[in-house]
Coordinates of C-alpha atoms and ligand atoms in Angstrom, one line a residue:
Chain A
X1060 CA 11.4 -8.2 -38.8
X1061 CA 11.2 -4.7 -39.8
X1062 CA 12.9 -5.2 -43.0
X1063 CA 9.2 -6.8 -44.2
X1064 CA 7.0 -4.0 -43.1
X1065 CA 6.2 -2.8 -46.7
X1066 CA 5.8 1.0 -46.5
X1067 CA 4.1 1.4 -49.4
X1068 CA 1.2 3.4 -49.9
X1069 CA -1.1 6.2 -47.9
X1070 CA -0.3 5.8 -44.2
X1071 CA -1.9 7.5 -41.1
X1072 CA -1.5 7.9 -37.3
X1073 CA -3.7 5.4 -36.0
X1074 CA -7.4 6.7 -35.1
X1075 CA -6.8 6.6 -31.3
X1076 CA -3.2 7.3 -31.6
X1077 CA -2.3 10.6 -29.4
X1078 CA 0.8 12.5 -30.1
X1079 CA 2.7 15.0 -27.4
X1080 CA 5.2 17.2 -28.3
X1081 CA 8.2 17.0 -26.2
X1082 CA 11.4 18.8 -26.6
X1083 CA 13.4 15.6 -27.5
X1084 CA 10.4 14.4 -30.4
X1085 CA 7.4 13.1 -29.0
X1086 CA 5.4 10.8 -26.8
X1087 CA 2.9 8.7 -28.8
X1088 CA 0.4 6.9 -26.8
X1089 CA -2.2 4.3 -28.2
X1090 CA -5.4 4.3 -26.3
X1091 CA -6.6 0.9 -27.7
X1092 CA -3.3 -1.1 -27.1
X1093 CA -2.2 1.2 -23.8
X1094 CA 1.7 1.3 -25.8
X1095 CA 3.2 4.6 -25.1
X1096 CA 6.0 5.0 -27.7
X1097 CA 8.8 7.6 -27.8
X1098 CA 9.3 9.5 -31.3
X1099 CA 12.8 10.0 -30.9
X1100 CA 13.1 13.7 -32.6
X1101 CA 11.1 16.6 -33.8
X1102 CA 11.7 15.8 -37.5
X1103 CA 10.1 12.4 -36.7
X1104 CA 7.2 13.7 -35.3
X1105 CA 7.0 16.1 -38.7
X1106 CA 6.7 13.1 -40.6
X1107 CA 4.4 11.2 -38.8
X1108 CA 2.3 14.3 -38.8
X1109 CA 2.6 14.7 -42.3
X1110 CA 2.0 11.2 -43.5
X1111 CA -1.8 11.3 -44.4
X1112 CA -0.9 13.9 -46.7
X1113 CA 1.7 12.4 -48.8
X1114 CA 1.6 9.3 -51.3
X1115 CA 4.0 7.0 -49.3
X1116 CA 6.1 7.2 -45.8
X1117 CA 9.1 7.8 -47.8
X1118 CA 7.5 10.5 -49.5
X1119 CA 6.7 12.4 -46.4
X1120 CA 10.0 11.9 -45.2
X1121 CA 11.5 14.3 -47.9
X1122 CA 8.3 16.2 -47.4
X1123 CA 9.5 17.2 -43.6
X1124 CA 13.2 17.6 -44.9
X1125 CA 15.1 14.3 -44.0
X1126 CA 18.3 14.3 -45.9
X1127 CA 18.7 11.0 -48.0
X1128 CA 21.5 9.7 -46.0
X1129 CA 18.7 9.1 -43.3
X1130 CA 15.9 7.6 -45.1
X1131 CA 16.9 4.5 -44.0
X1132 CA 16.9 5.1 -40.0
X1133 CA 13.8 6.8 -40.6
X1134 CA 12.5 4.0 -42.4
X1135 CA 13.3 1.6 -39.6
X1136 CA 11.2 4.1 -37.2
X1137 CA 8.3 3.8 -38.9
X1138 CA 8.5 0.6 -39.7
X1139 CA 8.5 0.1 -35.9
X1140 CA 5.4 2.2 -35.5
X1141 CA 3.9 0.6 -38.4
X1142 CA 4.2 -2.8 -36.3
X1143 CA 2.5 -1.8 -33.2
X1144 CA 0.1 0.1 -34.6
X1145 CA 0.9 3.2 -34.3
X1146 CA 0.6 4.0 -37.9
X1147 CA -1.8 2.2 -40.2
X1148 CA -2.4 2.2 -44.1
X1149 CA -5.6 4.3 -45.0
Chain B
X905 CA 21.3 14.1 -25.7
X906 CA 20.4 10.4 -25.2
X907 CA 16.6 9.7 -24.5
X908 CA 17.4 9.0 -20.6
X909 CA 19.2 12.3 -20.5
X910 CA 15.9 14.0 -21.8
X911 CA 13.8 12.5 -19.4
X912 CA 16.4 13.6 -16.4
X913 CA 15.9 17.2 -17.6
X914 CA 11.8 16.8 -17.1
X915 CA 9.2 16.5 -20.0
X916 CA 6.5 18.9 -20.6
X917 CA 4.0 16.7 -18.5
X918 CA 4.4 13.7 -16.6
X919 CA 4.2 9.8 -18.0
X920 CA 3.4 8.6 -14.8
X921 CA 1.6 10.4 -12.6
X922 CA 0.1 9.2 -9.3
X923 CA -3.3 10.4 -8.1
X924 CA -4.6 9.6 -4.5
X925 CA -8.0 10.0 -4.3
X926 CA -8.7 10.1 -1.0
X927 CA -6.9 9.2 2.7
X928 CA -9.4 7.1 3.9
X929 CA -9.2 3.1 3.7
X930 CA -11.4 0.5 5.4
X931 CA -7.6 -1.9 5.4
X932 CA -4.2 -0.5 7.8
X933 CA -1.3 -2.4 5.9
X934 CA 1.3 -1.9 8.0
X935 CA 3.9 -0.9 5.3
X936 CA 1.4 1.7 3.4
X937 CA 3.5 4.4 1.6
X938 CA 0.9 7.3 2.2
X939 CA -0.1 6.2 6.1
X940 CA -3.4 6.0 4.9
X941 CA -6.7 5.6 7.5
X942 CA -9.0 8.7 7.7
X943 CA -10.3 10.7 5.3
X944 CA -8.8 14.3 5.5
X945 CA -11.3 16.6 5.9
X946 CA -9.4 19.1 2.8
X947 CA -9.7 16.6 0.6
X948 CA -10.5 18.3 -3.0
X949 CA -14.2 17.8 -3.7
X950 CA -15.7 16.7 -7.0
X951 CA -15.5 20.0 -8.7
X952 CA -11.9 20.0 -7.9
X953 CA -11.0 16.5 -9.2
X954 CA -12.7 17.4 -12.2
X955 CA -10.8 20.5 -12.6
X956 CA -7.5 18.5 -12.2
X957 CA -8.8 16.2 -14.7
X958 CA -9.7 18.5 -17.1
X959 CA -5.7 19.6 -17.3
X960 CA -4.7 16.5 -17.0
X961 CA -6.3 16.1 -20.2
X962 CA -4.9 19.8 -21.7
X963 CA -1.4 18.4 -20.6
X964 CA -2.4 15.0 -22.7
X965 CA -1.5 13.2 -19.7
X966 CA -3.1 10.0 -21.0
X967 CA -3.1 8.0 -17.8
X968 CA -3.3 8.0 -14.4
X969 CA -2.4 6.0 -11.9
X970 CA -5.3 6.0 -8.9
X971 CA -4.7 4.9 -6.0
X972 CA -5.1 6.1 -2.0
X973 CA -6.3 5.3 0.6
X974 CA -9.0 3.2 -1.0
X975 CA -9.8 5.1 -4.0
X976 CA -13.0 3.3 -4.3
X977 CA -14.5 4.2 -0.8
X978 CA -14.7 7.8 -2.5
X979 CA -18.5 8.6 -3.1
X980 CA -18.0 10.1 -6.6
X981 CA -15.1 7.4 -7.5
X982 CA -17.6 6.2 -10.3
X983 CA -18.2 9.5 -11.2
X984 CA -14.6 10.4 -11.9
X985 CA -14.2 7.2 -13.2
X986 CA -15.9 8.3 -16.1
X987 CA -15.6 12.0 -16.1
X988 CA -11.4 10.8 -16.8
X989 CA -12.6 8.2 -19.9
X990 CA -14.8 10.8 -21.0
X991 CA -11.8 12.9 -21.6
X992 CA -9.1 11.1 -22.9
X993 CA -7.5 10.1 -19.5
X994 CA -7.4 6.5 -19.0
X995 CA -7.0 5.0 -15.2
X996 CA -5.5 2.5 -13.9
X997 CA -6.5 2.1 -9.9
X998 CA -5.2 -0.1 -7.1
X999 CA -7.5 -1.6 -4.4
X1000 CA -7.5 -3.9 -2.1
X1001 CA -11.0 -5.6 -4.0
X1002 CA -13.2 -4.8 -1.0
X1003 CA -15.5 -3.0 -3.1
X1004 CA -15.2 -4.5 -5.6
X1005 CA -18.8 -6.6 -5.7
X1006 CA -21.1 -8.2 -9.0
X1007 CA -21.7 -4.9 -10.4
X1008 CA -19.0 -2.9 -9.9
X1009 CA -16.8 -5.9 -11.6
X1010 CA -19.5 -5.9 -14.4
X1011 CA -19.0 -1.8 -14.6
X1012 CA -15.4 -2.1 -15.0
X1013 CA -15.5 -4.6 -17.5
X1014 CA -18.0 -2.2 -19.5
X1015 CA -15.3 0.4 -20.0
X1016 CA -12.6 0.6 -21.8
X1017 CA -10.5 3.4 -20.5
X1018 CA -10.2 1.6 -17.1
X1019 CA -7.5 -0.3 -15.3
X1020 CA -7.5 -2.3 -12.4
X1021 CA -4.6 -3.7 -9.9
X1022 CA -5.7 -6.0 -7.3
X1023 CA -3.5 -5.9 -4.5
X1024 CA -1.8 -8.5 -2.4
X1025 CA 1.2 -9.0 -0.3
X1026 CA 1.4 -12.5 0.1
X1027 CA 0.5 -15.8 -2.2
X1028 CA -0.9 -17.0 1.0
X1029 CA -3.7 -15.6 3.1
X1030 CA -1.0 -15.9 6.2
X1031 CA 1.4 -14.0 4.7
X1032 CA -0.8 -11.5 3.0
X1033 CA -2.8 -11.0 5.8
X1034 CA 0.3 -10.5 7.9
X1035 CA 0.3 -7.0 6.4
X1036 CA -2.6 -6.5 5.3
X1037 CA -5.1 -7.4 8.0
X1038 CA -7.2 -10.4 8.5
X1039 CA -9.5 -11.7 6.0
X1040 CA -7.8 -9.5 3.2
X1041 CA -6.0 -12.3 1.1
X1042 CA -9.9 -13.8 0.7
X1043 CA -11.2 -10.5 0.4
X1044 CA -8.9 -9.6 -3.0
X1045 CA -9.5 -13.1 -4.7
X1046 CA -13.2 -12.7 -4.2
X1047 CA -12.4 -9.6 -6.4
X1048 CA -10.6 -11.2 -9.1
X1049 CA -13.2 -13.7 -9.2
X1050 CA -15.7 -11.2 -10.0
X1051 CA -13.6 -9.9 -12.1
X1052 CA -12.6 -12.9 -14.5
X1053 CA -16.5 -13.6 -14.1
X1054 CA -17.7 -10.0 -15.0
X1055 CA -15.6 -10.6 -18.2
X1056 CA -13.0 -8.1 -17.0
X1057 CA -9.9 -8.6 -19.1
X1058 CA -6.6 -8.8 -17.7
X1059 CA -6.5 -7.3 -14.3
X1060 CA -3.8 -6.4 -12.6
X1061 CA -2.5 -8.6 -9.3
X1062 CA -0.2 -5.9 -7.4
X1063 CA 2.5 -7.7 -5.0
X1064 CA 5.1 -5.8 -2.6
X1065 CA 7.9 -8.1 -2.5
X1066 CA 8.7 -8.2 0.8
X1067 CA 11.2 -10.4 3.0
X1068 CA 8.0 -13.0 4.0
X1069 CA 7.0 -13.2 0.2
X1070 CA 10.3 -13.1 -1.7
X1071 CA 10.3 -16.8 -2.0
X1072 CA 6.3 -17.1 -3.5
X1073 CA 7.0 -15.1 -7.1
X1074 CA 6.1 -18.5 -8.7
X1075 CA 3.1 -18.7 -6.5
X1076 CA 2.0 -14.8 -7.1
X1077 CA 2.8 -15.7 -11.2
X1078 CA 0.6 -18.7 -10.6
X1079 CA -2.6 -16.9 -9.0
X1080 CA -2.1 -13.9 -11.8
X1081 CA -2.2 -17.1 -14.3
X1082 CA -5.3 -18.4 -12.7
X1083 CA -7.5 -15.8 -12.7
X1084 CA -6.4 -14.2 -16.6
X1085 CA -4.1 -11.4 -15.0
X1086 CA -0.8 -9.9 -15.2
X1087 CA 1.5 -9.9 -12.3
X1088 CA 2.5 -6.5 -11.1
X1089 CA 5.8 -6.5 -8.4
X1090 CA 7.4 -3.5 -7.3
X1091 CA 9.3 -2.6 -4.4
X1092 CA 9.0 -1.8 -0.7
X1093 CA 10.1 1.7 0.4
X1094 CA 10.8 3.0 3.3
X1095 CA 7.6 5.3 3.2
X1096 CA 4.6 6.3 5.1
X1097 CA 4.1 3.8 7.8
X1098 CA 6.4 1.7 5.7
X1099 CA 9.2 3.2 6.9
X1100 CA 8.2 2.1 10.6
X1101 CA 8.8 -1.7 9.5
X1102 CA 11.1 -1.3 6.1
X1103 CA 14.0 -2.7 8.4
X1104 CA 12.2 -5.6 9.3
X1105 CA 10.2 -6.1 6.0
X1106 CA 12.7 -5.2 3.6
X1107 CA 14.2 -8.3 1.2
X1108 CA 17.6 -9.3 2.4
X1109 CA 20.2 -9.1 -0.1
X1110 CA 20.3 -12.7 -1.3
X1111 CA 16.7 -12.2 -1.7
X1112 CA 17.5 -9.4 -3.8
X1113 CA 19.5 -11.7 -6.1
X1114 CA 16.8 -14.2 -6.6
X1115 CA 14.6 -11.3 -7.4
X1116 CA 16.9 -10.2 -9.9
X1117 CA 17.3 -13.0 -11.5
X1118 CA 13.8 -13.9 -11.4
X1119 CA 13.0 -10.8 -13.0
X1120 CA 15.7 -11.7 -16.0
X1121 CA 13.9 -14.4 -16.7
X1122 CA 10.2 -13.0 -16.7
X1123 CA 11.0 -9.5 -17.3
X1124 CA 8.5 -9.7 -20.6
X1125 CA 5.7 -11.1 -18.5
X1126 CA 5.7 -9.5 -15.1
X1127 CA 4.9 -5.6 -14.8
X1128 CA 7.6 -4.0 -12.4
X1129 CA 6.9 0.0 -12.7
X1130 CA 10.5 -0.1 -13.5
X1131 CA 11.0 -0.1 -9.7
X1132 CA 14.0 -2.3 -9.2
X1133 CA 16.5 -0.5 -11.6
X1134 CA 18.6 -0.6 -9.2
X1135 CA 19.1 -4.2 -9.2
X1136 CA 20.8 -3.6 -12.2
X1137 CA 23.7 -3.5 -10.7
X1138 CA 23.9 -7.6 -10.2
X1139 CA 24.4 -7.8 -14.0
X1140 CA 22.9 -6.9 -16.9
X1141 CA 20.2 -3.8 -17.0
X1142 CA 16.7 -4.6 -16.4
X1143 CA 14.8 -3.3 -19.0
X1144 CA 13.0 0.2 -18.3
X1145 CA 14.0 3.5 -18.2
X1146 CA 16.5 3.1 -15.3
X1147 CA 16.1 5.9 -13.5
X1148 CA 14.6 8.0 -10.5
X1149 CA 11.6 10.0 -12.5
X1150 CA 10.9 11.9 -9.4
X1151 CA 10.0 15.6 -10.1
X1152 CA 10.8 14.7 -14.1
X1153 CA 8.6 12.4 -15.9
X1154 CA 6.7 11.0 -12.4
X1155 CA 4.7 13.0 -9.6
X1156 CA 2.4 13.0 -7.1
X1157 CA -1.1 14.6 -6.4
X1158 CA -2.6 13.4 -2.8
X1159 CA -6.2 13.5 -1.9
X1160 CA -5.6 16.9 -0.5
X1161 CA -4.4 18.2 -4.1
X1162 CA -0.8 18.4 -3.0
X1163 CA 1.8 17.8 -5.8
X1164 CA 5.1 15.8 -4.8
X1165 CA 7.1 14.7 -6.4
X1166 CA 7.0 10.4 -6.3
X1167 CA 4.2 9.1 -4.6
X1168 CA 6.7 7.5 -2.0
X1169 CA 8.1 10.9 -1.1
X1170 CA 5.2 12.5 1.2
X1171 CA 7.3 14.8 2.6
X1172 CA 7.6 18.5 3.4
X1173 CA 11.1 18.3 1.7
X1174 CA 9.1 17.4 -1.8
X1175 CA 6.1 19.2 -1.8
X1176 CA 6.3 21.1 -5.2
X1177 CA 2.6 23.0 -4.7
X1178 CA -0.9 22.3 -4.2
X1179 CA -3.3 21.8 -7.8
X1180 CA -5.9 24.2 -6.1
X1181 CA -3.2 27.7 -6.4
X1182 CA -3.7 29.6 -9.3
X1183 CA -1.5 28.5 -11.4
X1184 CA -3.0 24.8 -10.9
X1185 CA -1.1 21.5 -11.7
X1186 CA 0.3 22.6 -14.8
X1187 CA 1.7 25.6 -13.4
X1188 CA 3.5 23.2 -10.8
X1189 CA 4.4 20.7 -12.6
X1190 CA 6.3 23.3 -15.4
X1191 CA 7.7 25.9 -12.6
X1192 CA 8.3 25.0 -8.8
X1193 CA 11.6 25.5 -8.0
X1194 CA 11.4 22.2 -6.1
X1195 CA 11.5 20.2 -9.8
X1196 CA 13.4 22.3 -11.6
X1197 CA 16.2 21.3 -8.8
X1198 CA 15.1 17.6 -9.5
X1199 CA 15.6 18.3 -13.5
X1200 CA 19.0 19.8 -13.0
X1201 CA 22.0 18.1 -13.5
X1202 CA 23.1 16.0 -10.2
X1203 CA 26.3 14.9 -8.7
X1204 CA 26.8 11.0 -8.6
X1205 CA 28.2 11.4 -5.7
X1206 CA 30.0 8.5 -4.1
X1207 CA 28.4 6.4 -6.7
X1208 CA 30.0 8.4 -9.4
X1209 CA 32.5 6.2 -9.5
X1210 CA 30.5 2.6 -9.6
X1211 CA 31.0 0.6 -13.0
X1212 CA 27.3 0.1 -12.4
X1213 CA 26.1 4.0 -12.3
X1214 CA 25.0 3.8 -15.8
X1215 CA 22.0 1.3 -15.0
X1216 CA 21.4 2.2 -11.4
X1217 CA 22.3 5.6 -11.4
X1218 CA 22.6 5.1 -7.5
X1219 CA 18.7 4.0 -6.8
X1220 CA 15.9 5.4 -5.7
X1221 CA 16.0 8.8 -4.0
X1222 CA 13.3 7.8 -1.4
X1223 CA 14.2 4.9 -0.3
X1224 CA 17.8 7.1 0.5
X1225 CA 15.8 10.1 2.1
X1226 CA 13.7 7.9 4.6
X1227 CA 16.7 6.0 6.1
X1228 CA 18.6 8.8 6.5
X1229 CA 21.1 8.4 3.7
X1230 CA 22.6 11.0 1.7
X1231 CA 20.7 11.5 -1.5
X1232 CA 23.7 11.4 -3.5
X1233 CA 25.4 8.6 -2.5
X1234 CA 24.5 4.7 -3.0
X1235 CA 20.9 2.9 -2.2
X1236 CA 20.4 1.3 1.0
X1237 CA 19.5 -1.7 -1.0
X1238 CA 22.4 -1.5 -3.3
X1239 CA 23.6 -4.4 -5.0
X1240 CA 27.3 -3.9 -3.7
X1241 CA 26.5 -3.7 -0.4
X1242 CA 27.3 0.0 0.2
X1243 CA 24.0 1.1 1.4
X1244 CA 24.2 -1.6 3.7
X1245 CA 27.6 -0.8 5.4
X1246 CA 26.5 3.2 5.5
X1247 CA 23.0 2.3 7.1
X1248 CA 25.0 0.0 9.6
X1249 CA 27.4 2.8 10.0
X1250 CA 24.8 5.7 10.6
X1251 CA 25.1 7.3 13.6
X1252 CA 22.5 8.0 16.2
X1253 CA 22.9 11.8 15.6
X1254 CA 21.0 10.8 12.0
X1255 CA 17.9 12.2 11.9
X1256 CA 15.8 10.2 10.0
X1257 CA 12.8 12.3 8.4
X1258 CA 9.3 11.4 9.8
X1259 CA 6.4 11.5 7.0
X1260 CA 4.7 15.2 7.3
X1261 CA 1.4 13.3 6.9
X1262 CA -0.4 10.9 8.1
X1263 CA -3.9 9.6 7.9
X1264 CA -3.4 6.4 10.5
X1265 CA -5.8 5.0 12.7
X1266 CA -3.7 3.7 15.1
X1267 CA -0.5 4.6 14.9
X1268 CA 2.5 3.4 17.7
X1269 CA 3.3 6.7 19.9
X1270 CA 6.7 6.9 19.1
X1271 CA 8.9 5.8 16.1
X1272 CA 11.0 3.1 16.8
X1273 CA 15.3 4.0 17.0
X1274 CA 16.7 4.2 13.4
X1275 CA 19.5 1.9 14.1
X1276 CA 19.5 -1.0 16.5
X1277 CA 15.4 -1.7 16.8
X1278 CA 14.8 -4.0 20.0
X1279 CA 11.3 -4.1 19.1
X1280 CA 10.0 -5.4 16.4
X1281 CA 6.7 -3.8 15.4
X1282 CA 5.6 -6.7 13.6
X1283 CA 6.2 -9.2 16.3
X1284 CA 2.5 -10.2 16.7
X1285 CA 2.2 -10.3 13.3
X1286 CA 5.0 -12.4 12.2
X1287 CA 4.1 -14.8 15.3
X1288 CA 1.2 -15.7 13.7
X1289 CA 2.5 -15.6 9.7
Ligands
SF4_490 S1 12.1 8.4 -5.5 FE1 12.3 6.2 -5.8 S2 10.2 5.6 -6.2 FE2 10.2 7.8 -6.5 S3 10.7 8.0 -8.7 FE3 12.6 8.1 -7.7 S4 13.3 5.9 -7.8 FE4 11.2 5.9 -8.2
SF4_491 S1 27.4 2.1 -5.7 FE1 25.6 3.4 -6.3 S2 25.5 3.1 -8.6 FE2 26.8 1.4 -7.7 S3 25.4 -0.3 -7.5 FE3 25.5 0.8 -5.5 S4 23.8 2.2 -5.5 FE4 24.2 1.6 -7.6

């Protein structure tokens, strides 16, 4: 399923997506849907913070420092947040 | 660290916090966890609750759980109600439907920030009203009608599974069906005035199993507030977090603005603070001593050994401290059967802890024996279930 989330594109934390830092990542809860999500570490968090301002996902990936060899774990996260929501395309 | 670990160490502010609003309730279940009946006199006043709320909402707490009492006998409920929305804390509250008449149904269905659980203990009016009180089985449907009719989408139906209403899950799932909601089940604990019939009212173990396996196969349907991790044991893990959140990612504030920490542990012996000191809910919820005990690493005990510790990480701390079991060993309800030979085994030198509060009505003068109970408190009760 998350193989065909196309991560093209500008993306963005959902309007009424909240983010809360924790020490492990962060706790992102979706006001509309009432999902609470766990961003599973701080570098995570980085790049769903820094998404708006980058071209593509993948982009802000390398933007927040994740080594190449994880791209692809980190693509699977945010393919996952892509799915419920969490992020959207602008 | 693995994601379980982090939540055992405590997160900056809880996930699931539990506020009582208030003490008083026009209903006197027999098994309520917080002895609920009068008002308390101390209870924080509007200013107050709006304080709390206002940190809540610093501390991105974005929901809480209110409950009581009856949170909706509170004469600023509304008010709160919408002082919470109207800063990013969404509610979800219990009641037992009383109030809930034409327009406040039509209120509810108006916001969007709001919750509600309906509860029941039985799929029958006998069997709910049993424990509930006469009249209250009607009394909660007429709510959900109002509900469904205000346009109110998907309500909550809350059910304590009990011994009497193990065997109606179908039924419960049914009614839920019927009136658009989701079924919510969680589990009886010895706590509050439940503790006075737990021994009577508590699932027996094959029950226990059916539950399991019942939950296996609803699991994605059914709302359980990941209470019965410690069913895990039977077989595969339930899914949830799987473990006691007490102190770490779960807490407690009573109508009184006392912070514990599990809404099933009023008790002295978890009482990390009061919201109205200084350093107000944040301050206790980052720094009493009493949860950063709770957040530090813990001895297994005699469950330490179990192949099944991983899951159910030897149950719920509550249910232990209110029969008199050591916190560190196995649950009295644990799969295994350990919890059942200690609490046959306890001596009558075991203390078991009274609840430091309690709001009551009527209350029996003394608590029954721990062990061997002649009495059964529910004996008029269950004569006419
Ligand atoms: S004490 Fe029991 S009810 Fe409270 S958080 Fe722990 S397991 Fe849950
Ligand atoms: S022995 Fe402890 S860990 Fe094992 S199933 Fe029983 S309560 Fe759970």
């Amino acid at each position: 399923m998350s193989a065909e989330v196309d991560l093209g594109g500008r993306w963005r934390l959902h309007p009424q997506v909240a983010l809360r830092p924790e020490r492990f990542g962060a706790l992102a809860y979706h006001f509309g849907s009432r999902r609470l999500s766990f961003l599973k570490s701080r570098r995570l968090l980085d790049v769903v913070e820094g998404l708006e301002a980058a071209p593509d996902p993948i982009a802000a990936c390398r933007a927040a420092g994740v080594p190449e060899a994880e791209l692809p774990s980190y693509r699977r996260a945010l393919a996952t947040l892509a799915e419920t929501e969490m992020i959207v395309r602008i | 660290m693995r994601l379980v670990e982090e939540f055992e160490a405590g997160l900056a502010a809880p996930i699931c916090i539990t506020w009582e609003l208030t003490y008083a309730c026009n209903l006197a279940c027999v098994h309520c966890l917080s002895s609920s009946g009068r008002r308390d006199p101390r209870e924080l006043t509007t200013a107050e609750a709006k304080a709390v709320i206002s940190e809540l909402e610093r501390m991105q707490v974005f929901y809480v759980n209110v409950g009581g009492g009856e949170p909706t006998v509170r004469r600023d409920f509304w008010e709160l109600l919408d002082h919470a929305a109207a800063h990013n804390v969404g509610v979800k509250f219990s009641t037992n439907g009383s109030r809930i008449d034409a327009a406040a149904a039509a209120r509810l269905a108006a916001s969007d920030y709001v919750d509600v659980q309906v509860s029941i203990d039985g799929a029958t009016a006998a069997v709910n009203d049993a424990v509930r009180g006469p009249g209250s089985f009607d009394t909660a449907l007429g709510a959900l009608e109002r509900l469904a009719a205000a346009g109110f989408e998907r309500p909550k139906i809350s059910v304590v599974v009990t011994r009497q209403n193990a065997g109606q899950l179908d039924a419960f799932k049914a009614i839920a069906d019927r009136y658009g909601a989701q079924l919510r089940i969680t589990r009886l604990r010895p706590s509050g005035r439940g503790a006075d019939v737990w021994d009577d009212l508590h699932p027996t173990a094959e029950q226990q199993r059916s539950l399991y396996m019942w939950l296996l196969e609803h699991g994605e349907e059914v709302l359980t507030g990941d209470s019965f991790f410690h069913l895990s044991a039977y077989g595969e893990a339930l899914p949830g977090l799987n473990l006691c959140g007490a102190g770490r990612v779960v807490c407690l504030i009573d109508p009184v603005g006392d912070v514990y920490a599990c809404p099933f542990a009023i008790h002295q012996e978890f009482l990390a603070g009061n919201v109205r000191e200084p350093r107000g809910f944040e301050g206790v919820w980052r720094d009493s001593e009493l949860f950063a005990r709770l957040r530090a690493p813990r001895s297994g005990g005699a469950c330490e050994s179990c192949g099944h510790y991983d899951a159910c990480r030897g149950g719920c701390m509550a249910a232990k401290f209110f029969t008199g079991l050591p916190l560190d060993g196995p649950d009295p309800e644990c799969a295994l059967g350990h919890g059942e030979r200690l609490l046959a085994a306890r001596g009558a030198e075991v203390a078991i802890p009274a609840p430091a509060v309690d709001h009551s009505r009527v209350r029996p003068p003394a608590r029954p024996p721990a062990k061997v109970c002649d009495e059964n408190p529910l004996a008029d009760f269950l004569a006419r279930a």
